Short mmCIF file of C-alpha atoms and ligand atoms in Angstrom, two decimals:
data_model
loop_
_atom_site.label_atom_id
_atom_site.label_comp_id
_atom_site.label_asym_id
_atom_site.label_seq_id
_atom_site.Cartn_x
_atom_site.Cartn_y
_atom_site.Cartn_z
CA MET A 1 -7.87 10.84 -47.06
CA LYS A 2 -8.56 7.58 -44.83
CA ALA A 3 -12.21 5.76 -45.15
CA GLN A 4 -12.70 5.32 -41.74
CA LYS A 5 -12.26 8.72 -40.95
CA TYR A 6 -14.91 9.94 -43.31
CA ASN A 7 -17.51 7.11 -43.92
CA HIS A 8 -19.60 9.23 -45.59
CA VAL A 9 -17.45 10.48 -48.04
CA ASN A 10 -18.58 8.39 -50.92
CA SER A 11 -22.02 10.76 -50.96
CA ILE A 12 -23.06 14.15 -53.26
CA GLY A 13 -23.80 15.34 -49.69
CA TYR A 14 -20.24 15.43 -48.60
CA ALA A 15 -18.97 16.79 -51.61
CA ARG A 16 -21.49 19.69 -51.57
CA GLY A 17 -20.77 20.11 -48.01
CA MET A 18 -17.11 20.75 -49.06
CA ASP A 19 -18.06 23.22 -51.63
CA LYS A 20 -19.86 25.21 -48.74
CA LYS A 21 -16.59 25.33 -46.81
CA ASP A 22 -14.23 25.79 -49.69
CA PRO A 23 -13.11 29.65 -48.91
CA LEU A 24 -12.30 29.44 -52.45
CA ALA A 25 -15.50 28.47 -54.20
CA ALA A 26 -16.60 31.79 -55.23
CA PHE A 27 -13.76 31.89 -57.43
CA ARG A 28 -15.86 29.39 -60.00
CA LYS A 29 -18.28 32.04 -60.51
CA GLN A 30 -15.59 34.01 -62.09
CA PHE A 31 -14.81 31.68 -64.94
CA LEU A 32 -17.43 30.43 -67.85
CA LEU A 33 -18.24 27.25 -67.46
CA PRO A 34 -18.62 25.02 -70.60
CA LYS A 35 -21.85 23.42 -71.84
CA VAL A 36 -22.11 20.27 -73.47
CA LYS A 37 -25.72 19.70 -74.92
CA GLY A 38 -26.85 22.64 -72.97
CA LYS A 39 -25.83 21.67 -69.86
CA PRO A 40 -23.04 22.66 -67.80
CA ALA A 41 -20.07 20.48 -68.28
CA ILE A 42 -17.77 18.98 -65.63
CA TYR A 43 -14.71 19.94 -67.48
CA MET A 44 -11.68 18.36 -65.56
CA ILE A 45 -8.86 19.50 -68.67
CA GLY A 46 -7.54 22.42 -67.17
CA ASN A 47 -3.92 21.14 -67.66
CA SER A 48 -4.85 21.41 -71.39
CA LEU A 49 -6.76 24.51 -72.04
CA GLY A 50 -8.10 26.66 -68.91
CA LEU A 51 -11.43 27.88 -68.72
CA GLN A 52 -11.86 31.80 -69.52
CA PRO A 53 -12.24 34.10 -66.72
CA LYS A 54 -15.16 36.40 -67.33
CA THR A 55 -12.96 39.76 -66.99
CA THR A 56 -10.92 38.60 -69.70
CA ARG A 57 -13.52 40.19 -72.54
CA GLN A 58 -13.44 43.13 -70.52
CA PHE A 59 -9.64 43.21 -70.53
CA ILE A 60 -9.04 42.73 -74.38
CA LYS A 61 -12.21 45.55 -74.96
CA GLU A 62 -10.35 47.92 -73.11
CA GLU A 63 -7.18 47.58 -75.55
CA LEU A 64 -9.55 47.26 -78.58
CA ASP A 65 -11.02 50.75 -77.81
CA ASP A 66 -7.12 51.75 -76.93
CA TRP A 67 -6.41 50.92 -80.16
CA ALA A 68 -9.51 52.56 -81.39
CA ASN A 69 -9.07 55.71 -79.82
CA LEU A 70 -5.41 56.09 -79.65
CA ALA A 71 -3.88 54.37 -82.19
CA GLY A 72 -0.31 54.63 -82.24
CA GLU A 73 -0.27 56.72 -79.24
CA GLY A 74 -1.54 53.73 -77.45
CA HIS A 75 2.06 52.78 -76.77
CA PHE A 76 2.64 55.60 -74.37
CA HIS A 77 -1.41 57.15 -73.65
CA ALA A 78 -3.26 53.44 -73.35
CA ARG A 79 -4.60 52.99 -69.63
CA ARG A 80 -2.04 50.33 -69.48
CA PRO A 81 0.83 51.79 -72.23
CA TRP A 82 1.93 49.20 -74.37
CA LEU A 83 5.75 50.18 -74.45
CA THR A 84 5.61 48.67 -70.69
CA TYR A 85 3.01 46.27 -70.78
CA HIS A 86 5.26 43.28 -70.34
CA LYS A 87 6.11 44.81 -67.07
CA LEU A 88 2.61 44.49 -65.59
CA SER A 89 2.65 40.41 -65.38
CA LYS A 90 5.59 40.15 -63.36
CA LYS A 91 4.63 40.83 -59.92
CA ILE A 92 2.10 37.91 -59.90
CA LEU A 93 4.37 35.30 -62.18
CA SER A 94 6.73 36.22 -59.52
CA GLN A 95 4.80 34.68 -56.78
CA LEU A 96 3.68 31.66 -59.54
CA THR A 97 7.13 30.74 -59.94
CA GLY A 98 9.44 31.84 -56.91
CA GLY A 99 11.34 33.95 -59.37
CA LYS A 100 12.35 37.64 -58.79
CA PRO A 101 10.45 40.38 -61.11
CA ASN A 102 13.97 40.54 -63.19
CA GLU A 103 13.76 36.80 -63.16
CA VAL A 104 10.23 35.85 -64.90
CA LEU A 105 8.57 37.49 -68.14
CA ALA A 106 5.68 36.83 -70.34
CA MET A 107 6.86 36.52 -74.03
CA ASN A 108 6.46 34.12 -77.03
CA GLN A 109 5.27 30.26 -76.86
CA LEU A 110 6.91 27.75 -74.89
CA THR A 111 8.67 25.84 -77.89
CA VAL A 112 9.76 29.27 -78.97
CA ASN A 113 11.14 30.18 -75.16
CA LEU A 114 12.50 26.86 -75.02
CA HIS A 115 14.76 27.23 -78.25
CA LEU A 116 15.70 30.54 -77.04
CA MET A 117 17.08 29.07 -73.53
CA LEU A 118 18.54 26.10 -75.39
CA VAL A 119 20.89 28.65 -77.53
CA SER A 120 21.93 30.04 -74.28
CA PHE A 121 22.14 27.50 -72.01
CA TYR A 122 23.00 24.30 -73.84
CA ASN A 123 26.42 25.10 -74.93
CA PRO A 124 28.17 21.52 -75.66
CA THR A 125 31.76 21.12 -75.59
CA PRO A 126 33.76 17.67 -77.04
CA LYS A 127 33.69 16.64 -73.54
CA ARG A 128 30.37 17.86 -72.41
CA HIS A 129 27.88 17.22 -74.76
CA LYS A 130 24.96 15.53 -73.76
CA ILE A 131 21.34 16.75 -72.51
CA LEU A 132 19.38 14.35 -69.82
CA THR A 133 15.58 14.64 -69.61
CA GLU A 134 12.69 12.11 -68.79
CA ASP A 135 11.75 9.04 -71.49
CA GLY A 136 8.08 10.50 -72.97
CA ALA A 137 8.89 14.15 -72.68
CA PHE A 138 6.23 16.24 -74.39
CA PRO A 139 6.78 15.69 -78.47
CA SER A 140 7.65 19.42 -78.73
CA ASP A 141 10.80 19.22 -76.04
CA GLN A 142 11.82 15.90 -77.96
CA TYR A 143 12.21 17.47 -81.11
CA ALA A 144 13.52 20.71 -79.77
CA PHE A 145 16.00 18.49 -77.91
CA GLU A 146 16.76 16.44 -81.37
CA THR A 147 17.16 19.44 -83.25
CA HIS A 148 19.47 21.42 -81.13
CA LEU A 149 22.00 18.48 -80.34
CA LYS A 150 21.98 17.78 -84.86
CA PHE A 151 22.44 22.03 -85.06
CA HIS A 152 25.54 21.09 -82.95
CA GLY A 153 26.74 18.55 -84.89
CA LEU A 154 25.57 15.66 -82.37
CA ASP A 155 23.58 12.53 -82.68
CA PRO A 156 20.63 12.23 -80.39
CA GLU A 157 21.54 8.22 -80.18
CA THR A 158 25.03 9.26 -78.36
CA SER A 159 24.10 12.55 -76.47
CA LEU A 160 20.57 12.26 -75.60
CA ILE A 161 20.08 10.59 -72.61
CA GLU A 162 15.91 9.29 -71.89
CA ILE A 163 15.40 8.54 -68.38
CA LYS A 164 13.05 5.13 -67.91
CA PRO A 165 11.37 4.21 -64.77
CA ARG A 166 12.09 1.00 -63.04
CA GLU A 167 10.45 -2.18 -64.71
CA GLY A 168 7.27 -2.26 -63.31
CA GLU A 169 6.93 1.46 -62.41
CA TYR A 170 5.40 4.63 -63.96
CA PHE A 171 6.74 7.58 -62.65
CA LEU A 172 10.75 8.18 -62.19
CA ARG A 173 12.40 8.09 -58.57
CA THR A 174 14.48 10.82 -57.66
CA GLU A 175 17.04 9.01 -56.49
CA ASP A 176 17.33 7.19 -60.00
CA ILE A 177 17.30 10.65 -61.45
CA ILE A 178 20.06 11.46 -59.61
CA SER A 179 22.29 8.50 -60.16
CA SER A 180 21.75 8.73 -63.58
CA ILE A 181 23.40 12.48 -63.53
CA GLU A 182 26.39 11.35 -61.18
CA ARG A 183 26.95 8.20 -63.81
CA ASN A 184 26.82 10.85 -66.63
CA ALA A 185 28.21 13.68 -64.71
CA ASP A 186 31.34 13.86 -66.86
CA GLU A 187 29.60 14.33 -70.22
CA LEU A 188 26.52 15.94 -69.28
CA ALA A 189 26.14 20.11 -70.20
CA LEU A 190 22.36 20.05 -69.41
CA VAL A 191 19.32 18.27 -67.13
CA ILE A 192 16.11 19.47 -68.23
CA LEU A 193 13.14 17.88 -67.06
CA GLY A 194 9.20 18.77 -67.52
CA GLY A 195 8.33 20.66 -64.05
CA VAL A 196 5.05 18.14 -63.76
CA GLN A 197 5.30 15.68 -65.99
CA TYR A 198 2.59 15.61 -68.40
CA TYR A 199 1.62 12.47 -68.87
CA THR A 200 1.78 10.86 -65.49
CA GLY A 201 1.65 14.00 -63.50
CA GLN A 202 4.88 13.56 -61.62
CA PHE A 203 5.96 16.75 -59.83
CA PHE A 204 10.04 16.13 -60.32
CA GLU A 205 11.65 17.21 -57.12
CA ILE A 206 13.09 20.34 -59.27
CA GLY A 207 15.76 22.11 -55.83
CA LYS A 208 17.35 17.93 -55.43
CA ILE A 209 17.44 17.45 -59.22
CA THR A 210 19.08 21.04 -60.19
CA SER A 211 21.85 20.41 -56.74
CA ALA A 212 22.61 17.25 -58.82
CA ALA A 213 22.74 18.38 -62.05
CA HIS A 214 24.96 21.53 -60.64
CA ALA A 215 27.34 19.28 -58.56
CA ALA A 216 27.89 17.38 -62.00
CA GLY A 217 28.58 20.56 -63.41
CA ALA A 218 25.73 20.53 -66.07
CA MET A 219 22.85 23.35 -66.12
CA ALA A 220 19.03 22.63 -64.93
CA GLY A 221 16.29 23.54 -66.91
CA PHE A 222 12.68 23.08 -66.37
CA ASP A 223 9.38 23.01 -68.73
CA LEU A 224 6.67 24.18 -66.37
CA ALA A 225 3.94 23.77 -68.75
CA HIS A 226 2.19 21.56 -66.27
CA ALA A 227 3.39 23.69 -63.22
CA ILE A 228 2.58 27.03 -63.33
CA GLY A 229 -0.32 27.72 -61.35
CA ASN A 230 -0.99 23.68 -60.64
CA VAL A 231 1.58 23.38 -58.10
CA PRO A 232 3.86 25.99 -55.83
CA LEU A 233 7.34 26.66 -57.12
CA GLN A 234 10.69 28.11 -56.03
CA LEU A 235 12.83 28.83 -59.11
CA HIS A 236 15.21 31.18 -57.42
CA ASP A 237 15.95 29.15 -54.11
CA ASP A 238 15.86 26.24 -55.94
CA ASP A 239 18.71 27.67 -58.01
CA VAL A 240 17.27 26.65 -61.33
CA ASP A 241 18.93 28.18 -64.64
CA PHE A 242 16.13 28.53 -66.67
CA ALA A 243 12.31 27.66 -67.22
CA VAL A 244 9.83 28.10 -69.98
CA TRP A 245 6.30 27.50 -69.57
CA CYS A 246 3.07 28.21 -71.74
CA SER A 247 -0.23 29.63 -70.16
CA TYR A 248 -3.01 28.21 -71.69
CA LYS A 249 -3.45 25.72 -69.09
CA TYR A 250 -3.54 26.10 -65.10
CA LEU A 251 -2.67 29.77 -66.24
CA ASN A 252 -6.05 30.11 -68.01
CA SER A 253 -4.96 32.69 -70.82
CA GLY A 254 -6.49 31.25 -74.02
CA PRO A 255 -5.81 29.28 -76.85
CA GLY A 256 -1.99 29.86 -78.11
CA ALA A 257 -1.72 32.30 -75.03
CA ILE A 258 1.90 34.24 -74.77
CA ALA A 259 4.08 31.96 -72.92
CA GLY A 260 6.62 32.87 -70.16
CA ALA A 261 10.28 32.22 -69.19
CA PHE A 262 12.65 32.48 -65.98
CA VAL A 263 16.26 32.90 -65.81
CA HIS A 264 18.18 32.66 -62.75
CA GLU A 265 19.30 36.23 -61.28
CA LYS A 266 22.79 35.01 -61.58
CA TYR A 267 23.22 35.55 -65.70
CA SER A 268 21.55 39.06 -64.75
CA LYS A 269 24.68 40.51 -66.18
CA ASP A 270 26.18 37.69 -68.20
CA PHE A 271 26.01 39.07 -71.29
CA SER A 272 28.57 36.78 -72.70
CA ARG A 273 26.51 34.13 -73.06
CA PRO A 274 25.65 33.35 -76.88
CA ARG A 275 21.64 34.27 -77.63
CA PHE A 276 19.22 35.13 -80.13
CA ALA A 277 18.21 38.48 -79.62
CA GLY A 278 15.48 40.91 -80.84
CA TRP A 279 14.92 44.68 -80.62
CA TRP A 280 12.66 43.90 -77.46
CA GLY A 281 15.49 42.88 -76.06
CA HIS A 282 18.00 45.61 -76.44
CA ASP A 283 18.50 48.13 -73.75
CA GLU A 284 15.28 49.98 -73.29
CA ASP A 285 16.71 53.57 -72.81
CA GLU A 286 18.39 53.30 -76.06
CA ARG A 287 15.68 50.84 -78.10
CA PHE A 288 14.47 53.28 -80.38
CA ARG A 289 17.80 55.19 -81.25
CA MET A 290 17.88 52.25 -83.70
CA ILE A 291 21.43 51.94 -84.06
CA LYS A 292 23.61 49.17 -84.45
CA GLY A 293 25.42 46.57 -81.75
CA PHE A 294 23.32 44.76 -79.47
CA LYS A 295 23.05 45.64 -75.69
CA PRO A 296 21.20 43.60 -74.13
CA MET A 297 18.60 44.43 -71.24
CA GLU A 298 19.33 43.09 -67.75
CA GLY A 299 18.03 40.04 -66.21
CA VAL A 300 15.18 38.09 -68.46
CA ASP A 301 14.00 41.09 -70.38
CA GLY A 302 17.48 40.71 -72.34
CA TRP A 303 15.86 37.85 -74.03
CA GLN A 304 12.55 39.38 -75.30
CA LEU A 305 12.76 39.72 -79.06
CA SER A 306 9.36 41.18 -80.65
CA ASN A 307 6.89 44.20 -79.04
CA VAL A 308 3.99 42.96 -76.94
CA PRO A 309 1.16 40.93 -78.57
CA ILE A 310 -1.15 43.28 -76.31
CA LEU A 311 -4.35 41.16 -77.19
CA GLN A 312 -3.02 37.97 -75.69
CA ALA A 313 -0.96 39.99 -72.86
CA ALA A 314 -4.75 41.42 -71.88
CA ALA A 315 -5.96 37.87 -71.50
CA HIS A 316 -2.77 37.20 -69.18
CA GLN A 317 -3.53 39.93 -67.33
CA ALA A 318 -7.01 39.38 -66.79
CA SER A 319 -6.38 35.95 -65.71
CA LEU A 320 -3.07 36.77 -63.51
CA GLU A 321 -5.25 38.80 -61.02
CA VAL A 322 -7.41 36.22 -60.49
CA PHE A 323 -4.65 33.83 -59.23
CA GLY A 324 -3.18 37.20 -57.69
CA LYS A 325 -6.86 37.23 -55.35
CA ALA A 326 -6.63 33.59 -54.82
CA GLY A 327 -3.29 33.26 -53.84
CA ILE A 328 -1.15 30.21 -55.03
CA SER A 329 -0.78 28.77 -51.55
CA ARG A 330 -4.67 28.59 -50.80
CA LEU A 331 -5.07 27.02 -54.24
CA ARG A 332 -2.37 24.21 -53.72
CA LYS A 333 -4.64 23.79 -50.27
CA LYS A 334 -7.45 23.19 -51.99
CA SER A 335 -5.77 21.06 -54.77
CA LEU A 336 -4.11 18.86 -52.45
CA SER A 337 -7.65 17.87 -50.90
CA LEU A 338 -9.94 18.16 -54.30
CA THR A 339 -7.20 15.64 -55.66
CA GLY A 340 -7.16 13.55 -52.85
CA PHE A 341 -10.77 13.31 -53.19
CA LEU A 342 -10.72 12.14 -56.38
CA GLU A 343 -7.83 9.47 -55.38
CA PHE A 344 -10.22 8.14 -52.61
CA LEU A 345 -13.11 7.61 -54.67
CA LEU A 346 -11.36 6.06 -57.36
CA LEU A 347 -9.93 3.87 -55.35
CA GLU A 348 -13.18 3.03 -53.31
CA ILE A 349 -14.50 2.23 -56.87
CA ASP A 350 -11.94 -0.09 -58.00
CA PRO A 351 -9.56 -1.17 -54.52
CA ASP A 352 -7.66 -3.82 -56.39
CA GLU A 353 -6.84 -2.17 -59.69
CA LYS A 354 -9.13 -4.75 -61.93
CA HIS A 355 -10.09 -1.74 -64.09
CA PHE A 356 -7.81 0.73 -63.72
CA LYS A 357 -4.45 1.96 -62.25
CA ILE A 358 -3.59 5.24 -61.03
CA ILE A 359 0.01 6.18 -62.62
CA THR A 360 0.51 9.16 -60.77
CA PRO A 361 2.19 9.42 -57.40
CA LYS A 362 0.82 8.75 -54.61
CA ASP A 363 2.81 10.93 -52.32
CA PRO A 364 0.83 14.41 -52.70
CA ASN A 365 4.13 16.12 -52.46
CA HIS A 366 4.65 14.69 -55.93
CA ARG A 367 2.06 15.23 -58.10
CA GLY A 368 -0.32 18.38 -58.82
CA CYS A 369 -3.56 18.53 -59.19
CA GLN A 370 -3.92 15.78 -62.15
CA LEU A 371 -4.60 12.14 -61.74
CA SER A 372 -3.13 9.69 -64.99
CA ILE A 373 -5.58 6.68 -64.91
CA LEU A 374 -4.17 3.90 -66.49
CA MET A 375 -7.22 1.79 -68.17
CA LYS A 376 -6.84 -2.17 -67.82
CA ASN A 377 -9.91 -2.55 -70.06
CA ASN A 378 -12.76 -1.09 -71.44
CA GLY A 379 -10.79 2.55 -71.52
CA ARG A 380 -12.44 3.54 -74.84
CA LYS A 381 -15.72 3.07 -73.62
CA THR A 382 -15.09 4.73 -69.84
CA PHE A 383 -14.15 7.71 -71.86
CA SER A 384 -17.47 7.48 -74.34
CA LEU A 385 -19.14 7.17 -71.23
CA PHE A 386 -17.74 10.93 -70.10
CA ILE A 387 -18.44 12.20 -73.24
CA LYS A 388 -22.28 11.02 -72.88
CA ASN A 389 -22.21 12.35 -69.50
CA ARG A 390 -20.84 15.79 -70.02
CA VAL A 391 -17.36 14.83 -68.71
CA ILE A 392 -14.69 16.46 -70.38
CA ALA A 393 -11.57 14.64 -69.49
CA ASP A 394 -8.63 13.90 -71.81
CA TRP A 395 -7.51 10.71 -73.61
CA ARG A 396 -3.89 9.55 -74.45
CA GLU A 397 -3.15 7.08 -76.44
CA PRO A 398 -2.49 3.91 -75.89
CA ASN A 399 -4.87 3.73 -72.82
CA VAL A 400 -4.46 6.90 -70.43
CA ILE A 401 -7.46 8.96 -68.86
CA ARG A 402 -6.02 12.18 -67.31
CA VAL A 403 -8.13 14.24 -65.06
CA ALA A 404 -7.11 17.42 -63.44
CA PRO A 405 -9.53 19.04 -61.14
CA ALA A 406 -8.40 23.15 -61.11
CA PRO A 407 -9.05 24.24 -57.42
CA LEU A 408 -10.00 27.25 -59.09
CA TYR A 409 -13.17 26.49 -60.87
CA ASN A 410 -13.88 22.93 -60.20
CA SER A 411 -15.66 21.78 -57.63
CA TYR A 412 -15.94 18.55 -54.95
CA GLU A 413 -19.00 18.21 -56.33
CA ASP A 414 -17.49 17.85 -59.99
CA VAL A 415 -15.19 15.24 -58.81
CA PHE A 416 -18.01 13.23 -57.00
CA ARG A 417 -20.16 13.00 -60.35
CA LEU A 418 -17.00 12.38 -62.10
CA CYS A 419 -16.47 9.32 -60.24
CA GLN A 420 -20.16 8.58 -60.62
CA VAL A 421 -19.52 7.93 -63.92
CA VAL A 422 -16.77 5.66 -63.91
CA LYS A 423 -18.42 3.88 -61.23
CA HIS A 424 -21.09 3.23 -63.69
CA ALA A 425 -18.70 2.67 -66.54
CA ILE A 426 -17.04 0.12 -64.55
CA ASN A 427 -20.00 -1.53 -63.50
CA GLY A 428 -21.76 -1.80 -66.81
C1 PLP B 501 5.00 20.12 -71.20
C2 PLP B 501 4.49 20.69 -72.92
N1 PLP B 501 5.27 21.53 -73.40
C3 PLP B 501 5.56 21.52 -74.57
C4 PLP B 501 4.42 21.74 -75.06
C5 PLP B 501 4.25 23.07 -76.15
O1 PLP B 501 3.64 23.97 -76.12
P1 PLP B 501 4.01 25.38 -77.42
O2 PLP B 501 2.56 24.84 -78.26
O3 PLP B 501 2.70 26.58 -76.50
O4 PLP B 501 4.94 25.61 -77.98
C6 PLP B 501 2.92 21.69 -74.20
C7 PLP B 501 1.59 21.85 -75.06
O5 PLP B 501 0.78 21.56 -74.56
C8 PLP B 501 3.47 20.83 -72.91
O6 PLP B 501 2.15 20.33 -72.69
#
């Protein structure tokens, strides 16, 4: 967005005009917007917990009704039979991840899925034992890597590589990730990064990083907690080995919602890999014969452990159907414009970066909807003004405010109002 082209951009009129022209604007009405002191909030933390679609209650109610009326028979005769409920989400999860239906599945929680995937795809040998990840990965991921290394009798000090941005920079250059992979090629077992980094908002170049990992003889996996529903993904075409995600952020499926996993089709019939199994991953034609000997389903379904938590799956389905209607490419288009607007207004407030610095990549291809704002001074004061002005954003120690306008329900007016509060805080 260039200043001379949009010289009236910094006005509520412009923001409202953009909302009027927005082909996705009507989706906002499909969500329950939270209130602060009785008035609608400016909600900017869809990267933490997405809003509740209005249809969620009905989806859950239908399952409660089927449970009340049919009890155990609901497994076969509920309007969405519980026995096969996990298959319903495959279509839209495929669209969101660029995975084929047999490569994607809703199950468990993100960290559980990460452990399951590490069991299958991190198989160290004395020579090839290293995991390469980004410095400052989300703590749950760090703990998963640390404990898998220890489980294999390895020392994280020598077997975990955490790549840092260059001195004075805030996010990683793809070339540096690739050269680190190349330098460690002989010893590398697994490259695993966030799809979109939770702290900086950087959208990693998944295809290039995966190719480099494969060229080095390593596996490539991604934690898509901040990527799914936020940026378009092509996991199959990018040849990613596995990925995991949660669905309480951009996927709006509710607190602690059912998570998901992707396993590339090339492993669909590879039953030789180590894995931790449960009965729901067993061949569905034989599952209820209750016989000895685990026979995995083909595809990612073979990694399922347990029968489906239907009430969670219902909330997930309600939300996915909204995504199905909006479409990830239209959402991305709006997201680029909405976050571009946010960036433009922020840079107008503090062009010389005296008060804050946006540490998310400037290149829109290398970020999702989130901008991470490193506060140079008065960070806490600015954040406390947010609350007073009904802005719900998120503070990350030591000094970063993250704001994530979600294109499904945030408006240009939200972004404008948020920036007014920042302006007020900066100018006292
Ligand atoms: C990037 C990332 N990974 C992992 C997790 C942990 O997920 P869960 O508690 O669903 O296992 C989160 C939670 O916010 C996250 O942001």
